[in-house]
Each structure stands twice: as C-alpha cells, then as structure tokens.
C-alpha cells in the first residue's frame, strides 16, 4: 500500500518498470497472506482434520475417516462413539478410502472459506476424541487421558482460527469443565466414582474458571448452539459446592433445549437423569421406555434403567437391567461398577430373607 501511494506521487515509469514493480508487490502480498494463514493454522493435525472433512464425503464418513487416520482411534472405539457395530463402521471407513483412491476428490488443505464450511464436522471429531479419553477407566485411564488433553489443545487452536465463533468457545468450555473433574472421577483402583460421590476439592479449579469464562464470552455473542448448551449444564455442576446444591431443574430445562437443537436418544437419556432428580425415578423410567429399541445395545441405557428400578425397590427389574449392562460394558471399570450394584441387590435380598434370631 505504501509503495502504491508513493507511486501516485511520482512520475510514471516505463511499462517494463511498471510490470516488474507490480510483480514484486504481488509476491509480497502473497507472502504476507501465507504467513498470516500459516499462523492461524499452527498445527498439522488440525490441517489434516480439515482435509479429511471434504464435503464430497458424507459427514459420517468424514468423521470416521479422520478419527481412524488422523487421531488413531480403533474401529471399535469409533463404532462405539456412533452406536453402531464394528462391521458397519469398517464399511464406512472402507467406502471413504475407496472414494479417495479413485482420485476424483481433491484432498488438499482448504482455504479460509472452505475451513468455515467444514468447521462443525471438525468440532464433532475433536469432541469424539475427547470422549474417547474421558470415558476410559481402570487400567486404560492413564493411557487414554492424553486424548482429552489433545482434544482441548486442538479446540484451542480452533479458537485461534475462529476467535469470534461462539460454538468453538462452547466446545472448549465444555471440555475444560468436564476434564476438570478427572482427578476425582476414579478411585485408587481405577473404578468409576459417580458425580454425586466425587471429592469436589480435587476438581481442577483453574480449569473450571477458564471454562466458565469462555462460556460467558460465548453467551455474550447471543448465537446459541448445542456445545454451549452442554457447557451450560457442565457449568451448573461445576458451580455446585455440594451435590445437593445442584440446580437439577435448570439442568432439565437445558437438556430440553438440547433435545430441540439436536434430537437424539442419548440426549433424552441424559435428560432422564435430571428428571429423576426433579420428578422422581418413575417419571424418568417413563421417559426412557420409548428409547429401548434404539438404545438396546447401549451400556448406559441399561445402567440407568437398573439404577432407577433399584431406587423404586424393583429388584428383579434392576437385576435384569444390570445384567444386560454388564454384557455391554466398554471396559473393566464399567463392568466392576455394575457388578457392585448387583452385589448390593444380592446383599439386600439376603438381609430381607435372613432368619430373625431369638432374644
């Protein structure tokens, strides 16, 4: 720009000199643009995620391909995230690879506009990577915890790339608020500790503060989305000093909003937990009953059904549900937790049928 201004204030040079001058300016501008764009990318993994999210592939294939090739998750892990069988997920990934092998899809680093178009799919991938690390328990917990750190790192890079995008703020806040509970989520033996039983003094307060601040910034944009809604739910848990201080009624309302934004049987299942706190286990059971066909192979569905029946004293129904849950456990920690619930049911039954001793 300075060179152009100076050029207007001096005598015009010859055509040959003008041509050379313009070429130099174009090179300088291109180099500056490349430096700015490169600074925004910052990370090869992030580039690859955007490359895999080519719009010529169906969204499910984009995510599956990226999780398999870029993030290194196994087919089993990806299938579990999508609630489908391993064979079905293997077919999705194979079809995506075959499409690429044909060479009719230009897989290359996208420009700024294309990146914006692919952002939602990349965010979904980042959150799936986070969940794969967050859901680990037992011996797997330490090995898979770095997946959470990597997902948060990638989300922060996305935030640098899209600094005014409220949903990127929401995603980053959500993962920070959830990951902050990690030190209290497992006991010394690697077994799951329910949220209501966690030692909240072990939660990572600086991480919570960062997540809450990001969520506040996102809400100021007045552009709501599902990641912000989930982060708001996590924030209500984070702000409760004791389990009994949790605002379950507000959590129920937020899940209702999330159901409208992204209808899903898993969202409804999660909402049922809040409903059980507000309206009781009977109401929650009625809410999840229509989900049984779609979530018949989902561990958490049967685990919740068992817990609700247990609260109602329906031991036989609870035992049946826990039995189905334990067969679907994704790891040793989940299986051990369900076994503990079965043991409690057995202990209660034995106590109820114990003979009364004489004075």
Short mmCIF file of C-alpha atoms in Angstrom, two decimals:
data_model
loop_
_atom_site.label_atom_id
_atom_site.label_comp_id
_atom_site.label_asym_id
_atom_site.label_seq_id
_atom_site.Cartn_x
_atom_site.Cartn_y
_atom_site.Cartn_z
CA UNK A 1 0.00 0.00 0.00
CA UNK A 2 2.83 2.40 0.85
CA UNK A 3 4.53 1.64 -2.46
CA UNK A 4 1.30 2.37 -4.34
CA UNK A 5 0.88 5.70 -2.55
CA UNK A 6 4.43 6.70 -3.39
CA UNK A 7 3.85 5.63 -6.97
CA UNK A 8 0.92 8.01 -7.34
CA UNK A 9 3.10 10.91 -6.16
CA UNK A 10 5.94 10.36 -8.64
CA UNK A 11 6.25 10.35 -12.38
CA UNK A 12 5.03 7.19 -14.09
CA UNK A 13 7.86 4.85 -15.10
CA UNK A 14 8.04 2.90 -18.31
CA UNK A 15 5.74 -0.08 -18.97
CA UNK A 16 8.59 -2.51 -18.34
CA UNK A 17 9.42 -0.99 -14.97
CA UNK A 18 5.71 -0.98 -14.03
CA UNK A 19 5.42 -4.66 -14.80
CA UNK A 20 8.40 -5.53 -12.62
CA UNK A 21 7.10 -3.34 -9.79
CA UNK A 22 3.62 -4.93 -9.84
CA UNK A 23 5.09 -8.44 -9.82
CA UNK A 24 7.14 -7.57 -6.75
CA UNK A 25 4.09 -6.18 -4.96
CA UNK A 26 2.02 -9.26 -5.78
CA UNK A 27 4.75 -11.53 -4.42
CA UNK A 28 4.99 -9.50 -1.22
CA UNK A 29 1.21 -9.58 -0.66
CA UNK A 30 1.04 -13.32 -1.35
CA UNK A 31 3.86 -13.98 1.09
CA UNK A 32 2.20 -11.86 3.80
CA UNK A 33 -1.12 -13.63 3.30
CA UNK A 34 0.58 -17.00 3.53
CA UNK A 35 2.33 -16.01 6.77
CA UNK A 36 -0.96 -14.87 8.32
CA UNK A 37 -2.79 -18.00 7.15
CA UNK A 38 0.01 -20.25 8.35
CA UNK A 39 -0.04 -18.60 11.77
CA UNK A 40 -3.76 -19.30 12.03
CA UNK A 41 -3.31 -22.99 11.21
CA UNK A 42 -0.44 -23.56 13.66
CA UNK A 43 -0.79 -27.34 13.67
CA UNK A 44 -0.50 -30.16 11.11
CA UNK A 45 -3.06 -32.36 12.89
CA UNK A 46 -5.64 -29.59 12.63
CA UNK A 47 -4.87 -29.21 8.91
CA UNK A 48 -5.39 -32.94 8.39
CA UNK A 49 -8.72 -32.88 10.19
CA UNK A 50 -9.96 -30.18 7.82
CA UNK A 51 -8.57 -32.09 4.84
CA UNK A 52 -10.49 -35.23 5.82
CA UNK A 53 -13.72 -33.23 6.12
CA UNK A 54 -14.13 -32.90 2.38
CA UNK A 55 -17.77 -32.12 1.51
CA UNK A 56 -17.79 -34.77 -1.23
CA UNK A 57 -17.83 -37.40 1.53
CA UNK A 58 -20.92 -37.98 3.70
CA UNK A 59 -20.50 -36.45 7.16
CA UNK A 60 -20.37 -39.83 8.92
CA UNK A 61 -17.59 -40.98 6.59
CA UNK A 62 -15.68 -37.74 7.08
CA UNK A 63 -15.67 -38.13 10.85
CA UNK A 64 -14.93 -41.86 10.81
CA UNK A 65 -12.05 -41.42 8.36
CA UNK A 66 -10.48 -38.61 10.35
CA UNK A 67 -10.80 -40.42 13.66
CA UNK A 68 -9.20 -43.53 12.17
CA UNK A 69 -6.40 -41.98 10.12
CA UNK A 70 -5.60 -38.73 11.92
CA UNK A 71 -6.49 -39.40 15.54
CA UNK A 72 -5.57 -43.09 15.52
CA UNK A 73 -8.72 -44.42 17.18
CA UNK A 74 -9.57 -48.06 16.57
CA UNK A 75 -12.60 -49.14 14.54
CA UNK A 76 -14.15 -50.48 17.75
CA UNK A 77 -13.72 -47.13 19.53
CA UNK A 78 -15.23 -45.21 16.61
CA UNK A 79 -18.14 -47.66 16.30
CA UNK A 80 -18.90 -47.27 19.99
CA UNK A 81 -18.99 -43.48 19.62
CA UNK A 82 -21.51 -43.77 16.77
CA UNK A 83 -23.56 -46.53 18.47
CA UNK A 84 -23.12 -48.88 15.52
CA UNK A 85 -21.48 -52.26 15.04
CA UNK A 86 -17.81 -52.65 14.17
CA UNK A 87 -18.61 -54.20 10.79
CA UNK A 88 -20.81 -51.25 9.80
CA UNK A 89 -18.16 -48.76 10.83
CA UNK A 90 -15.45 -50.70 8.98
CA UNK A 91 -17.59 -50.42 5.84
CA UNK A 92 -17.95 -46.66 6.25
CA UNK A 93 -14.22 -46.19 6.55
CA UNK A 94 -13.55 -48.53 3.62
CA UNK A 95 -16.00 -46.65 1.40
CA UNK A 96 -14.36 -43.34 2.32
CA UNK A 97 -10.90 -44.68 1.47
CA UNK A 98 -12.18 -46.10 -1.82
CA UNK A 99 -13.65 -42.73 -2.74
CA UNK A 100 -10.29 -41.08 -2.12
CA UNK A 101 -8.42 -43.82 -4.03
CA UNK A 102 -10.46 -43.09 -7.17
CA UNK A 103 -8.80 -39.70 -7.24
CA UNK A 104 -11.97 -37.76 -8.12
CA UNK A 105 -11.97 -35.83 -4.84
CA UNK A 106 -9.27 -33.14 -4.44
CA UNK A 107 -8.00 -33.71 -0.92
CA UNK A 108 -5.89 -30.70 -0.10
CA UNK A 109 -5.61 -28.09 2.64
CA UNK A 110 -8.76 -25.94 2.31
CA UNK A 111 -8.84 -22.17 2.12
CA UNK A 112 -10.40 -19.91 4.71
CA UNK A 113 -13.95 -20.12 3.32
CA UNK A 114 -13.81 -23.91 2.99
CA UNK A 115 -12.50 -24.19 6.54
CA UNK A 116 -15.52 -22.29 7.83
CA UNK A 117 -17.80 -24.66 5.93
CA UNK A 118 -16.11 -27.72 7.47
CA UNK A 119 -15.87 -26.34 10.99
CA UNK A 120 -18.86 -28.15 12.52
CA UNK A 121 -17.61 -31.56 11.39
CA UNK A 122 -14.11 -30.88 12.72
CA UNK A 123 -15.60 -29.81 16.05
CA UNK A 124 -17.56 -33.06 16.21
CA UNK A 125 -14.37 -35.02 15.62
CA UNK A 126 -12.49 -33.14 18.32
CA UNK A 127 -15.26 -33.85 20.84
CA UNK A 128 -15.38 -37.54 19.92
CA UNK A 129 -11.63 -37.76 20.55
CA UNK A 130 -12.18 -36.09 23.93
CA UNK A 131 -14.97 -38.51 24.87
CA UNK A 132 -12.83 -41.50 24.00
CA UNK A 133 -10.30 -40.35 26.56
CA UNK A 134 -12.84 -39.14 29.11
CA UNK A 135 -14.85 -42.37 29.16
CA UNK A 136 -11.82 -44.55 29.94
CA UNK A 137 -11.49 -46.18 33.32
CA UNK A 138 -9.38 -48.74 35.08
CA UNK A 139 -6.04 -49.60 33.54
CA UNK A 140 -6.96 -47.72 30.34
CA UNK A 141 -7.48 -44.37 32.07
CA UNK A 142 -3.85 -43.22 32.18
CA UNK A 143 -3.16 -44.42 28.65
CA UNK A 144 -6.18 -42.68 27.14
CA UNK A 145 -6.22 -39.48 29.22
CA UNK A 146 -3.85 -37.77 26.73
CA UNK A 147 -6.73 -37.92 24.23
CA UNK A 148 -8.55 -35.37 26.40
CA UNK A 149 -5.52 -33.10 26.51
CA UNK A 150 -5.08 -33.41 22.74
CA UNK A 151 -8.74 -32.59 22.08
CA UNK A 152 -8.55 -29.49 24.28
CA UNK A 153 -5.33 -28.44 22.53
CA UNK A 154 -6.99 -28.79 19.11
CA UNK A 155 -10.05 -26.88 20.31
CA UNK A 156 -7.85 -24.02 21.49
CA UNK A 157 -6.28 -23.96 18.03
CA UNK A 158 -9.76 -23.80 16.52
CA UNK A 159 -10.47 -20.87 18.81
CA UNK A 160 -7.38 -19.10 17.47
CA UNK A 161 -8.60 -19.80 13.94
CA UNK A 162 -12.20 -18.70 14.64
CA UNK A 163 -11.88 -16.29 17.62
CA UNK A 164 -15.46 -14.96 17.38
CA UNK A 165 -17.23 -18.29 16.90
CA UNK A 166 -19.48 -18.86 19.93
CA UNK A 167 -19.78 -22.62 19.39
CA UNK A 168 -16.00 -23.07 19.37
CA UNK A 169 -15.94 -21.23 22.70
CA UNK A 170 -18.74 -23.53 23.91
CA UNK A 171 -16.90 -26.68 22.84
CA UNK A 172 -13.68 -25.58 24.53
CA UNK A 173 -15.56 -24.60 27.70
CA UNK A 174 -17.43 -27.92 27.73
CA UNK A 175 -14.25 -29.99 27.54
CA UNK A 176 -12.46 -27.88 30.15
CA UNK A 177 -15.37 -28.18 32.60
CA UNK A 178 -15.63 -31.92 32.12
CA UNK A 179 -11.90 -32.60 32.18
CA UNK A 180 -11.57 -30.56 35.38
CA UNK A 181 -13.39 -33.39 37.19
CA UNK A 182 -10.95 -36.08 36.04
CA UNK A 183 -8.85 -36.21 39.26
CA UNK A 184 -11.97 -37.23 41.21
CA UNK A 185 -13.72 -39.46 38.67
CA UNK A 186 -11.85 -42.67 39.50
CA UNK A 187 -10.86 -44.13 42.85
CA UNK A 188 -7.46 -45.60 43.76
CA UNK A 189 -8.41 -48.86 42.00
CA UNK A 190 -9.47 -47.10 38.82
CA UNK A 191 -13.17 -47.64 39.47
CA UNK A 192 -15.80 -45.08 38.50
CA UNK A 193 -16.87 -42.58 41.16
CA UNK A 194 -20.31 -41.11 40.41
CA UNK A 195 -20.55 -37.33 40.19
CA UNK A 196 -22.56 -37.07 43.42
CA UNK A 197 -19.86 -39.01 45.31
CA UNK A 198 -16.81 -37.19 43.97
CA UNK A 199 -14.47 -35.20 46.20
CA UNK A 200 -15.06 -31.76 44.70
CA UNK A 201 -11.97 -30.33 46.37
CA UNK A 202 -9.96 -32.40 43.87
CA UNK A 203 -11.57 -30.74 40.87
CA UNK A 204 -9.22 -28.52 38.87
CA UNK A 205 -10.45 -25.03 39.79
CA UNK A 206 -8.26 -23.04 37.33
CA UNK A 207 -9.58 -25.23 34.51
CA UNK A 208 -13.15 -24.66 35.72
CA UNK A 209 -12.58 -20.90 35.91
CA UNK A 210 -11.26 -20.89 32.35
CA UNK A 211 -14.24 -22.89 31.13
CA UNK A 212 -16.75 -20.63 32.89
CA UNK A 213 -15.10 -17.51 31.45
CA UNK A 214 -15.21 -18.94 27.94
CA UNK A 215 -18.87 -19.88 28.36
CA UNK A 216 -19.69 -16.34 29.49
CA UNK A 217 -17.94 -14.97 26.39
CA UNK A 218 -19.86 -17.36 24.16
CA UNK A 219 -23.22 -16.36 25.61
CA UNK A 220 -22.45 -12.68 25.02
CA UNK A 221 -22.45 -13.48 21.27
CA UNK A 222 -26.16 -14.43 21.50
CA UNK A 223 -25.65 -17.22 18.98
CA UNK A 224 -26.67 -20.35 20.94
CA UNK A 225 -25.73 -23.88 19.91
CA UNK A 226 -25.56 -27.42 21.30
CA UNK A 227 -22.00 -27.18 22.61
CA UNK A 228 -22.91 -24.07 24.57
CA UNK A 229 -25.97 -25.81 26.00
CA UNK A 230 -23.86 -28.79 27.12
CA UNK A 231 -21.25 -26.45 28.57
CA UNK A 232 -24.00 -24.63 30.50
CA UNK A 233 -25.07 -27.98 32.00
CA UNK A 234 -21.47 -28.76 32.97
CA UNK A 235 -21.19 -25.26 34.46
CA UNK A 236 -24.15 -25.88 36.77
CA UNK A 237 -22.40 -28.97 38.12
CA UNK A 238 -19.13 -27.05 38.47
CA UNK A 239 -20.75 -24.19 40.39
CA UNK A 240 -22.45 -26.51 42.92
CA UNK A 241 -20.25 -26.71 46.02
CA UNK A 242 -22.15 -29.82 47.19
CA UNK A 243 -24.18 -32.39 45.23
CA UNK A 244 -27.37 -31.22 46.95
CA UNK A 245 -26.73 -27.67 45.66
CA UNK A 246 -27.05 -28.80 42.04
CA UNK A 247 -29.83 -26.99 40.16
CA UNK A 248 -31.40 -30.06 38.59
CA UNK A 249 -34.48 -28.16 37.43
CA UNK A 250 -32.30 -25.83 35.36
CA UNK A 251 -30.34 -28.81 34.01
CA UNK A 252 -33.63 -30.42 32.95
CA UNK A 253 -34.57 -27.23 31.07
CA UNK A 254 -31.18 -27.08 29.36
CA UNK A 255 -31.49 -30.70 28.24
CA UNK A 256 -34.94 -29.87 26.85
CA UNK A 257 -33.29 -27.09 24.82
CA UNK A 258 -30.59 -29.51 23.68
CA UNK A 259 -33.26 -32.03 22.60
CA UNK A 260 -34.75 -29.39 20.29
CA UNK A 261 -31.33 -28.42 18.90
CA UNK A 262 -30.03 -31.93 18.34
CA UNK A 263 -32.73 -34.59 18.83
CA UNK A 264 -31.05 -37.78 19.99
CA UNK A 265 -31.97 -40.76 22.18
CA UNK A 266 -28.73 -40.24 24.13
CA UNK A 267 -29.68 -36.62 24.91
CA UNK A 268 -33.08 -37.82 26.15
CA UNK A 269 -31.36 -40.50 28.22
CA UNK A 270 -29.17 -37.87 29.85
CA UNK A 271 -32.18 -35.66 30.46
CA UNK A 272 -33.88 -38.55 32.25
CA UNK A 273 -31.20 -38.36 34.96
CA UNK A 274 -32.22 -34.75 35.67
CA UNK A 275 -35.90 -35.70 35.54
CA UNK A 276 -35.29 -38.43 38.12
CA UNK A 277 -33.88 -35.78 40.47
CA UNK A 278 -36.75 -33.35 39.87
CA UNK A 279 -39.80 -35.61 39.40
CA UNK A 280 -38.60 -38.99 40.68
CA UNK A 281 -37.43 -42.31 39.17
CA UNK A 282 -40.88 -43.33 37.93
CA UNK A 283 -41.09 -40.28 35.65
CA UNK A 284 -37.57 -40.95 34.38
CA UNK A 285 -38.40 -44.58 33.58
CA UNK A 286 -41.44 -43.45 31.60
CA UNK A 287 -39.21 -41.06 29.65
CA UNK A 288 -36.63 -43.67 28.63
CA UNK A 289 -39.07 -46.54 27.93
CA UNK A 290 -39.55 -45.49 24.25
CA UNK A 291 -35.76 -45.48 23.78
CA UNK A 292 -35.23 -49.17 24.43
CA UNK A 293 -35.28 -50.31 20.80
CA UNK A 294 -32.78 -47.68 19.65
CA UNK A 295 -30.51 -48.00 22.69
CA UNK A 296 -30.76 -51.75 23.24
CA UNK A 297 -27.01 -52.09 22.67
CA UNK A 298 -26.01 -49.08 24.77
CA UNK A 299 -24.42 -49.74 28.16
CA UNK A 300 -25.63 -46.53 29.80
CA UNK A 301 -29.27 -47.14 28.89
CA UNK A 302 -29.42 -50.40 30.81
CA UNK A 303 -27.26 -48.98 33.60
CA UNK A 304 -29.69 -46.11 34.16
CA UNK A 305 -32.72 -48.37 33.86
CA UNK A 306 -31.22 -50.62 36.50
CA UNK A 307 -30.45 -47.71 38.84
CA UNK A 308 -33.97 -46.27 38.53
CA UNK A 309 -35.59 -49.63 39.23
CA UNK A 310 -33.24 -50.10 42.15
CA UNK A 311 -34.41 -46.78 43.62
CA UNK A 312 -38.01 -47.94 43.28
CA UNK A 313 -37.26 -51.23 45.04
CA UNK A 314 -37.94 -53.30 41.90
CA UNK A 315 -35.01 -55.58 42.47
CA UNK A 316 -35.83 -58.15 39.79
CA UNK A 317 -36.14 -55.49 37.07
CA UNK A 318 -32.96 -53.83 38.33
CA UNK A 319 -31.09 -57.12 38.29
CA UNK A 320 -32.20 -57.83 34.72
CA UNK A 321 -31.16 -54.38 33.52
CA UNK A 322 -27.79 -54.55 35.26
CA UNK A 323 -27.21 -57.97 33.73
CA UNK A 324 -27.72 -56.55 30.25
CA UNK A 325 -25.49 -53.58 31.08
CA UNK A 326 -22.60 -55.69 32.27
CA UNK A 327 -22.66 -57.62 29.00
CA UNK A 328 -22.27 -54.32 27.11
CA UNK A 329 -19.59 -52.77 29.34
CA UNK A 330 -16.92 -50.98 27.32
CA UNK A 331 -14.19 -51.61 29.88
CA UNK A 332 -13.32 -53.22 33.18
CA UNK A 333 -14.24 -50.14 35.22
CA UNK A 334 -17.81 -50.09 33.86
CA UNK A 335 -18.19 -53.84 34.42
CA UNK A 336 -16.92 -53.64 38.01
CA UNK A 337 -19.29 -50.78 38.81
CA UNK A 338 -22.32 -52.74 37.58
CA UNK A 339 -21.08 -55.81 39.48
CA UNK A 340 -21.06 -53.69 42.64
CA UNK A 341 -24.71 -52.76 42.07
CA UNK A 342 -25.62 -56.40 41.59
CA UNK A 343 -23.79 -57.25 44.80
CA UNK A 344 -25.79 -54.58 46.64
CA UNK A 345 -29.02 -56.08 45.34
CA UNK A 346 -27.89 -59.53 46.44
CA UNK A 347 -26.89 -58.27 49.88
CA UNK A 348 -30.27 -56.60 50.28
CA UNK A 349 -32.10 -59.75 49.28
CA UNK A 350 -30.12 -61.85 51.74
CA UNK A 351 -30.78 -59.35 54.52
CA UNK A 352 -34.51 -59.35 53.84
CA UNK A 353 -34.66 -63.14 53.98
CA UNK A 354 -32.33 -63.63 56.94
CA UNK A 355 -33.90 -65.52 59.90
CA UNK A 356 -34.67 -63.41 62.96
CA UNK A 357 -32.60 -64.53 65.93
CA UNK A 358 -34.20 -65.07 69.32
CA UNK A 359 -33.62 -62.81 72.32
#
